PDB file of N, CA and C in Angstrom:
ATOM      1  N   UNK E   1       2.760  45.143 -33.218  1.00 57.00           N
ATOM      2  CA  UNK E   1       2.996  43.787 -32.422  1.00 57.00           C
ATOM      3  C   UNK E   1       3.962  42.787 -32.970  1.00 57.00           C
ATOM      4  N   UNK E   2       4.411  41.797 -32.351  1.00 58.00           N
ATOM      5  CA  UNK E   2       5.169  40.879 -33.206  1.00 58.00           C
ATOM      6  C   UNK E   2       5.102  39.629 -32.971  1.00 58.00           C
ATOM      7  N   UNK E   3       4.524  38.921 -33.786  1.00 67.00           N
ATOM      8  CA  UNK E   3       4.025  37.501 -33.713  1.00 67.00           C
ATOM      9  C   UNK E   3       4.769  36.404 -33.944  1.00 67.00           C
ATOM     10  N   UNK E   4       6.337  37.027 -34.206  1.00 63.00           N
ATOM     11  CA  UNK E   4       7.314  35.788 -34.207  1.00 63.00           C
ATOM     12  C   UNK E   4       7.035  34.785 -35.171  1.00 63.00           C
ATOM     13  N   UNK E   5       8.326  33.771 -35.691  1.00 65.00           N
ATOM     14  CA  UNK E   5       7.994  33.214 -36.647  1.00 65.00           C
ATOM     15  C   UNK E   5       6.475  32.626 -37.283  1.00 65.00           C
ATOM     16  N   UNK E   6       6.227  32.036 -38.137  1.00 64.00           N
ATOM     17  CA  UNK E   6       5.120  31.802 -38.933  1.00 64.00           C
ATOM     18  C   UNK E   6       5.065  30.103 -38.139  1.00 64.00           C
ATOM     19  N   UNK E   7       3.443  29.661 -37.540  1.00 65.00           N
ATOM     20  CA  UNK E   7       3.295  28.521 -37.460  1.00 65.00           C
ATOM     21  C   UNK E   7       3.592  27.421 -38.622  1.00 65.00           C
ATOM     22  N   UNK E   8       4.113  26.392 -38.558  1.00 67.00           N
ATOM     23  CA  UNK E   8       3.804  25.287 -39.591  1.00 67.00           C
ATOM     24  C   UNK E   8       2.814  24.320 -39.547  1.00 67.00           C
ATOM     25  N   UNK E   9       2.173  24.413 -40.447  1.00 66.00           N
ATOM     26  CA  UNK E   9       0.625  23.706 -40.360  1.00 66.00           C
ATOM     27  C   UNK E   9       1.275  22.477 -40.973  1.00 66.00           C
ATOM     28  N   UNK E  10       0.426  21.458 -40.384  1.00 65.00           N
ATOM     29  CA  UNK E  10       0.616  20.053 -41.136  1.00 65.00           C
ATOM     30  C   UNK E  10      -0.232  19.775 -41.592  1.00 65.00           C
ATOM     31  N   UNK E  11       0.192  19.295 -42.892  1.00 70.00           N
ATOM     32  CA  UNK E  11      -0.755  19.323 -43.706  1.00 70.00           C
ATOM     33  C   UNK E  11      -0.989  16.992 -43.661  1.00 70.00           C
ATOM     34  N   UNK E  12      -1.940  16.888 -42.787  1.00 80.00           N
ATOM     35  CA  UNK E  12      -2.165  15.680 -42.500  1.00 80.00           C
ATOM     36  C   UNK E  12      -3.603  15.208 -43.506  1.00 80.00           C
ATOM     37  N   UNK E  13      -2.919  14.140 -44.377  1.00 83.00           N
ATOM     38  CA  UNK E  13      -3.857  13.301 -45.684  1.00 83.00           C
ATOM     39  C   UNK E  13      -3.685  12.307 -45.479  1.00 83.00           C
ATOM     40  N   UNK E  14      -5.038  11.100 -45.318  1.00 86.00           N
ATOM     41  CA  UNK E  14      -5.006  10.137 -45.565  1.00 86.00           C
ATOM     42  C   UNK E  14      -4.670   9.520 -46.203  1.00 86.00           C
ATOM     43  N   UNK E  15      -3.807   9.164 -46.842  1.00 89.00           N
ATOM     44  CA  UNK E  15      -3.348   8.392 -48.104  1.00 89.00           C
ATOM     45  C   UNK E  15      -3.379   7.076 -47.971  1.00 89.00           C
ATOM     46  N   UNK E  16      -3.999   6.027 -47.316  1.00 90.00           N
ATOM     47  CA  UNK E  16      -4.464   5.185 -47.017  1.00 90.00           C
ATOM     48  C   UNK E  16      -5.051   3.864 -48.440  1.00 90.00           C
ATOM     49  N   UNK E  17      -5.123   5.078 -49.297  1.00 92.00           N
ATOM     50  CA  UNK E  17      -5.988   4.323 -50.439  1.00 92.00           C
ATOM     51  C   UNK E  17      -6.119   4.958 -51.065  1.00 92.00           C
ATOM     52  N   UNK E  18      -4.381   5.555 -51.448  1.00 93.00           N
ATOM     53  CA  UNK E  18      -3.735   5.798 -52.923  1.00 93.00           C
ATOM     54  C   UNK E  18      -3.533   4.819 -53.678  1.00 93.00           C
ATOM     55  N   UNK E  19      -3.058   3.998 -52.854  1.00 94.00           N
ATOM     56  CA  UNK E  19      -2.998   2.444 -54.321  1.00 94.00           C
ATOM     57  C   UNK E  19      -4.086   2.163 -54.824  1.00 94.00           C
ATOM     58  N   UNK E  20      -5.239   1.858 -54.076  1.00 94.00           N
ATOM     59  CA  UNK E  20      -6.174   1.299 -54.994  1.00 94.00           C
ATOM     60  C   UNK E  20      -6.877   2.576 -55.756  1.00 94.00           C
ATOM     61  N   UNK E  21      -6.835   3.835 -55.508  1.00 94.00           N
ATOM     62  CA  UNK E  21      -6.947   4.938 -56.335  1.00 94.00           C
ATOM     63  C   UNK E  21      -6.463   4.811 -57.557  1.00 94.00           C
ATOM     64  N   UNK E  22      -4.832   4.826 -57.567  1.00 94.00           N
ATOM     65  CA  UNK E  22      -4.035   4.482 -58.812  1.00 94.00           C
ATOM     66  C   UNK E  22      -4.188   3.416 -59.447  1.00 94.00           C
ATOM     67  N   UNK E  23      -4.323   2.253 -58.536  1.00 93.00           N
ATOM     68  CA  UNK E  23      -4.930   0.895 -59.524  1.00 93.00           C
ATOM     69  C   UNK E  23      -6.298   1.317 -60.056  1.00 93.00           C
ATOM     70  N   UNK E  24      -7.382   1.472 -59.661  1.00 92.00           N
ATOM     71  CA  UNK E  24      -8.361   1.518 -60.715  1.00 92.00           C
ATOM     72  C   UNK E  24      -8.243   2.520 -61.641  1.00 92.00           C
ATOM     73  N   UNK E  25      -7.320   3.755 -61.743  1.00 92.00           N
ATOM     74  CA  UNK E  25      -7.282   4.311 -63.225  1.00 92.00           C
ATOM     75  C   UNK E  25      -6.224   3.555 -63.903  1.00 92.00           C
ATOM     76  N   UNK E  26      -5.633   2.195 -63.621  1.00 89.00           N
ATOM     77  CA  UNK E  26      -5.226   1.887 -64.766  1.00 89.00           C
ATOM     78  C   UNK E  26      -6.217   0.846 -65.244  1.00 89.00           C
ATOM     79  N   UNK E  27      -7.522   0.658 -64.534  1.00 89.00           N
ATOM     80  CA  UNK E  27      -8.201   0.131 -65.906  1.00 89.00           C
ATOM     81  C   UNK E  27      -9.637   0.552 -66.244  1.00 89.00           C
ATOM     82  N   UNK E  28      -9.212   1.899 -66.544  1.00 91.00           N
ATOM     83  CA  UNK E  28     -10.237   2.865 -66.572  1.00 91.00           C
ATOM     84  C   UNK E  28     -10.865   2.681 -67.777  1.00 91.00           C
ATOM     85  N   UNK E  29     -10.293   2.176 -68.777  1.00 91.00           N
ATOM     86  CA  UNK E  29     -10.596   1.935 -70.454  1.00 91.00           C
ATOM     87  C   UNK E  29     -10.532  -0.024 -70.408  1.00 91.00           C
ATOM     88  N   UNK E  30     -11.608  -0.319 -70.782  1.00 92.00           N
ATOM     89  CA  UNK E  30     -11.872  -1.486 -70.970  1.00 92.00           C
ATOM     90  C   UNK E  30     -10.909  -2.545 -72.131  1.00 92.00           C
ATOM     91  N   UNK E  31     -10.067  -3.341 -71.855  1.00 92.00           N
ATOM     92  CA  UNK E  31      -9.535  -3.586 -72.847  1.00 92.00           C
ATOM     93  C   UNK E  31      -9.439  -3.743 -74.369  1.00 92.00           C
ATOM     94  N   UNK E  32     -10.881  -4.071 -75.036  1.00 95.00           N
ATOM     95  CA  UNK E  32     -11.600  -3.638 -76.294  1.00 95.00           C
ATOM     96  C   UNK E  32     -11.052  -2.205 -76.732  1.00 95.00           C
ATOM     97  N   UNK E  33     -11.398  -1.518 -76.190  1.00 95.00           N
ATOM     98  CA  UNK E  33     -11.119  -0.155 -76.100  1.00 95.00           C
ATOM     99  C   UNK E  33      -9.423   0.361 -76.643  1.00 95.00           C
ATOM    100  N   UNK E  34      -8.625  -0.135 -75.515  1.00 94.00           N
ATOM    101  CA  UNK E  34      -7.163  -0.433 -75.769  1.00 94.00           C
ATOM    102  C   UNK E  34      -6.370  -0.619 -76.898  1.00 94.00           C
ATOM    103  N   UNK E  35      -7.199  -1.834 -77.046  1.00 96.00           N
ATOM    104  CA  UNK E  35      -6.999  -2.626 -78.469  1.00 96.00           C
ATOM    105  C   UNK E  35      -7.068  -1.564 -79.740  1.00 96.00           C
ATOM    106  N   UNK E  36      -8.812  -1.019 -79.238  1.00 97.00           N
ATOM    107  CA  UNK E  36      -8.612  -0.275 -80.870  1.00 97.00           C
ATOM    108  C   UNK E  36      -7.493   1.014 -80.895  1.00 97.00           C
ATOM    109  N   UNK E  37      -7.245   1.636 -79.471  1.00 96.00           N
ATOM    110  CA  UNK E  37      -6.132   2.728 -79.595  1.00 96.00           C
ATOM    111  C   UNK E  37      -5.031   2.177 -80.062  1.00 96.00           C
ATOM    112  N   UNK E  38      -4.578   1.268 -79.223  1.00 97.00           N
ATOM    113  CA  UNK E  38      -2.790   0.880 -79.858  1.00 97.00           C
ATOM    114  C   UNK E  38      -3.208   0.280 -81.551  1.00 97.00           C
ATOM    115  N   UNK E  39      -4.348  -0.151 -82.316  1.00 98.00           N
ATOM    116  CA  UNK E  39      -4.396  -0.052 -83.506  1.00 98.00           C
ATOM    117  C   UNK E  39      -4.095   0.869 -84.250  1.00 98.00           C
ATOM    118  N   UNK E  40      -5.374   1.631 -83.746  1.00 98.00           N
ATOM    119  CA  UNK E  40      -5.319   3.275 -84.335  1.00 98.00           C
ATOM    120  C   UNK E  40      -4.019   4.367 -84.221  1.00 98.00           C
ATOM    121  N   UNK E  41      -2.747   3.650 -83.248  1.00 98.00           N
ATOM    122  CA  UNK E  41      -1.546   4.480 -82.916  1.00 98.00           C
ATOM    123  C   UNK E  41      -0.657   3.872 -84.092  1.00 98.00           C
ATOM    124  N   UNK E  42      -0.908   2.461 -84.676  1.00 98.00           N
ATOM    125  CA  UNK E  42      -0.115   1.363 -85.383  1.00 98.00           C
ATOM    126  C   UNK E  42      -0.120   1.979 -86.963  1.00 98.00           C
ATOM    127  N   UNK E  43      -1.497   2.491 -87.168  1.00 98.00           N
ATOM    128  CA  UNK E  43      -1.948   2.661 -88.269  1.00 98.00           C
ATOM    129  C   UNK E  43      -1.885   4.736 -88.943  1.00 98.00           C
ATOM    130  N   UNK E  44      -1.619   5.034 -87.815  1.00 98.00           N
ATOM    131  CA  UNK E  44      -1.723   6.557 -87.776  1.00 98.00           C
ATOM    132  C   UNK E  44       0.288   6.670 -87.965  1.00 98.00           C
ATOM    133  N   UNK E  45       0.979   5.819 -87.285  1.00 98.00           N
ATOM    134  CA  UNK E  45       2.558   5.620 -87.574  1.00 98.00           C
ATOM    135  C   UNK E  45       2.538   5.194 -88.740  1.00 98.00           C
ATOM    136  N   UNK E  46       1.850   4.255 -89.368  1.00 98.00           N
ATOM    137  CA  UNK E  46       2.707   4.357 -90.713  1.00 98.00           C
ATOM    138  C   UNK E  46       1.760   5.200 -91.784  1.00 98.00           C
ATOM    139  N   UNK E  47       0.703   5.461 -91.740  1.00 98.00           N
ATOM    140  CA  UNK E  47       0.243   6.694 -92.550  1.00 98.00           C
ATOM    141  C   UNK E  47       1.350   7.888 -92.657  1.00 98.00           C
ATOM    142  N   UNK E  48       1.953   8.455 -91.325  1.00 98.00           N
ATOM    143  CA  UNK E  48       2.355   9.073 -90.943  1.00 98.00           C
ATOM    144  C   UNK E  48       3.939   8.672 -91.932  1.00 98.00           C
ATOM    145  N   UNK E  49       4.260   7.590 -91.780  1.00 98.00           N
ATOM    146  CA  UNK E  49       5.624   7.031 -93.058  1.00 98.00           C
ATOM    147  C   UNK E  49       5.367   7.147 -94.200  1.00 98.00           C
ATOM    148  N   UNK E  50       3.925   7.271 -94.721  1.00 98.00           N
ATOM    149  CA  UNK E  50       3.355   7.443 -95.985  1.00 98.00           C
ATOM    150  C   UNK E  50       3.600   8.748 -96.832  1.00 98.00           C
ATOM    151  N   UNK E  51       3.114   9.515 -95.654  1.00 98.00           N
ATOM    152  CA  UNK E  51       2.673  10.753 -95.877  1.00 98.00           C
ATOM    153  C   UNK E  51       4.475  11.621 -95.901  1.00 98.00           C
ATOM    154  N   UNK E  52       5.642  10.981 -95.068  1.00 98.00           N
ATOM    155  CA  UNK E  52       6.621  11.534 -95.360  1.00 98.00           C
ATOM    156  C   UNK E  52       7.341  10.745 -96.160  1.00 98.00           C
ATOM    157  N   UNK E  53       7.021  10.153 -96.977  1.00 98.00           N
ATOM    158  CA  UNK E  53       7.970   9.334 -97.939  1.00 98.00           C
ATOM    159  C   UNK E  53       7.360  10.281 -99.202  1.00 98.00           C
ATOM    160  N   UNK E  54       5.799  10.232 -99.317  1.00 98.00           N
ATOM    161  CA  UNK E  54       5.472  11.151-100.835  1.00 98.00           C
ATOM    162  C   UNK E  54       5.906  12.453-100.208  1.00 98.00           C
ATOM    163  N   UNK E  55       6.251  12.960 -99.368  1.00 98.00           N
ATOM    164  CA  UNK E  55       6.417  14.442 -99.649  1.00 98.00           C
ATOM    165  C   UNK E  55       8.253  14.214 -99.637  1.00 98.00           C
ATOM    166  N   UNK E  56       8.845  13.674 -99.641  1.00 97.00           N
ATOM    167  CA  UNK E  56      10.322  13.548-100.136  1.00 97.00           C
ATOM    168  C   UNK E  56      10.215  13.241-101.820  1.00 97.00           C
ATOM    169  N   UNK E  57       9.273  12.713-102.236  1.00 98.00           N
ATOM    170  CA  UNK E  57       9.013  11.850-103.716  1.00 98.00           C
ATOM    171  C   UNK E  57       8.834  13.071-104.264  1.00 98.00           C
ATOM    172  N   UNK E  58       7.421  14.018-103.552  1.00 97.00           N
ATOM    173  CA  UNK E  58       7.357  15.067-104.285  1.00 97.00           C
ATOM    174  C   UNK E  58       8.535  16.422-104.599  1.00 97.00           C
ATOM    175  N   UNK E  59       9.064  16.984-103.259  1.00 97.00           N
ATOM    176  CA  UNK E  59      10.337  17.105-103.499  1.00 97.00           C
ATOM    177  C   UNK E  59      11.417  16.911-104.509  1.00 97.00           C
ATOM    178  N   UNK E  60      11.608  15.293-104.769  1.00 97.00           N
ATOM    179  CA  UNK E  60      12.615  15.190-105.655  1.00 97.00           C
ATOM    180  C   UNK E  60      11.743  15.687-107.144  1.00 97.00           C
ATOM    181  N   UNK E  61      10.377  15.132-107.009  1.00 97.00           N
ATOM    182  CA  UNK E  61       9.921  15.468-108.994  1.00 97.00           C
ATOM    183  C   UNK E  61       9.952  16.971-108.784  1.00 97.00           C
ATOM    184  N   UNK E  62       9.648  18.004-107.807  1.00 97.00           N
ATOM    185  CA  UNK E  62       9.906  19.131-107.846  1.00 97.00           C
ATOM    186  C   UNK E  62      11.501  19.496-108.428  1.00 97.00           C
ATOM    187  N   UNK E  63      12.127  19.093-107.990  1.00 96.00           N
ATOM    188  CA  UNK E  63      13.830  18.973-108.360  1.00 96.00           C
ATOM    189  C   UNK E  63      13.708  18.789-109.739  1.00 96.00           C
ATOM    190  N   UNK E  64      13.424  17.510-110.175  1.00 96.00           N
ATOM    191  CA  UNK E  64      13.743  17.386-111.335  1.00 96.00           C
ATOM    192  C   UNK E  64      12.814  18.292-112.304  1.00 96.00           C
ATOM    193  N   UNK E  65      12.253  18.740-112.352  1.00 96.00           N
ATOM    194  CA  UNK E  65      11.087  19.582-112.960  1.00 96.00           C
ATOM    195  C   UNK E  65      12.477  20.429-113.323  1.00 96.00           C
ATOM    196  N   UNK E  66      12.478  21.083-112.497  1.00 95.00           N
ATOM    197  CA  UNK E  66      13.615  22.399-112.478  1.00 95.00           C
ATOM    198  C   UNK E  66      14.580  22.240-113.152  1.00 95.00           C
ATOM    199  N   UNK E  67      15.557  20.824-113.181  1.00 95.00           N
ATOM    200  CA  UNK E  67      16.363  20.527-113.806  1.00 95.00           C
ATOM    201  C   UNK E  67      16.131  20.265-115.535  1.00 95.00           C
ATOM    202  N   UNK E  68      15.030  20.073-115.756  1.00 94.00           N
ATOM    203  CA  UNK E  68      14.482  19.673-116.618  1.00 94.00           C
ATOM    204  C   UNK E  68      14.139  20.938-117.632  1.00 94.00           C
ATOM    205  N   UNK E  69      13.569  22.180-116.503  1.00 92.00           N
ATOM    206  CA  UNK E  69      12.944  23.305-117.647  1.00 92.00           C
ATOM    207  C   UNK E  69      14.330  23.912-117.730  1.00 92.00           C
TER     208      UNK E  69
END
């Protein structure tokens, strides 16, 4: 039997409270925790810089050792 084209299904969703939902998500972490995470992020960036510099110095030292051998 030929049913013809499929019917369009209208997705009707109440989006009247979407703004409230997204606004509430911006306050999921208390300010104190946000400060902590910001501080940890900054400290990790500094630590990464230190490790990167150590790696560069180690490579230089290895090259110098090879030259001295």
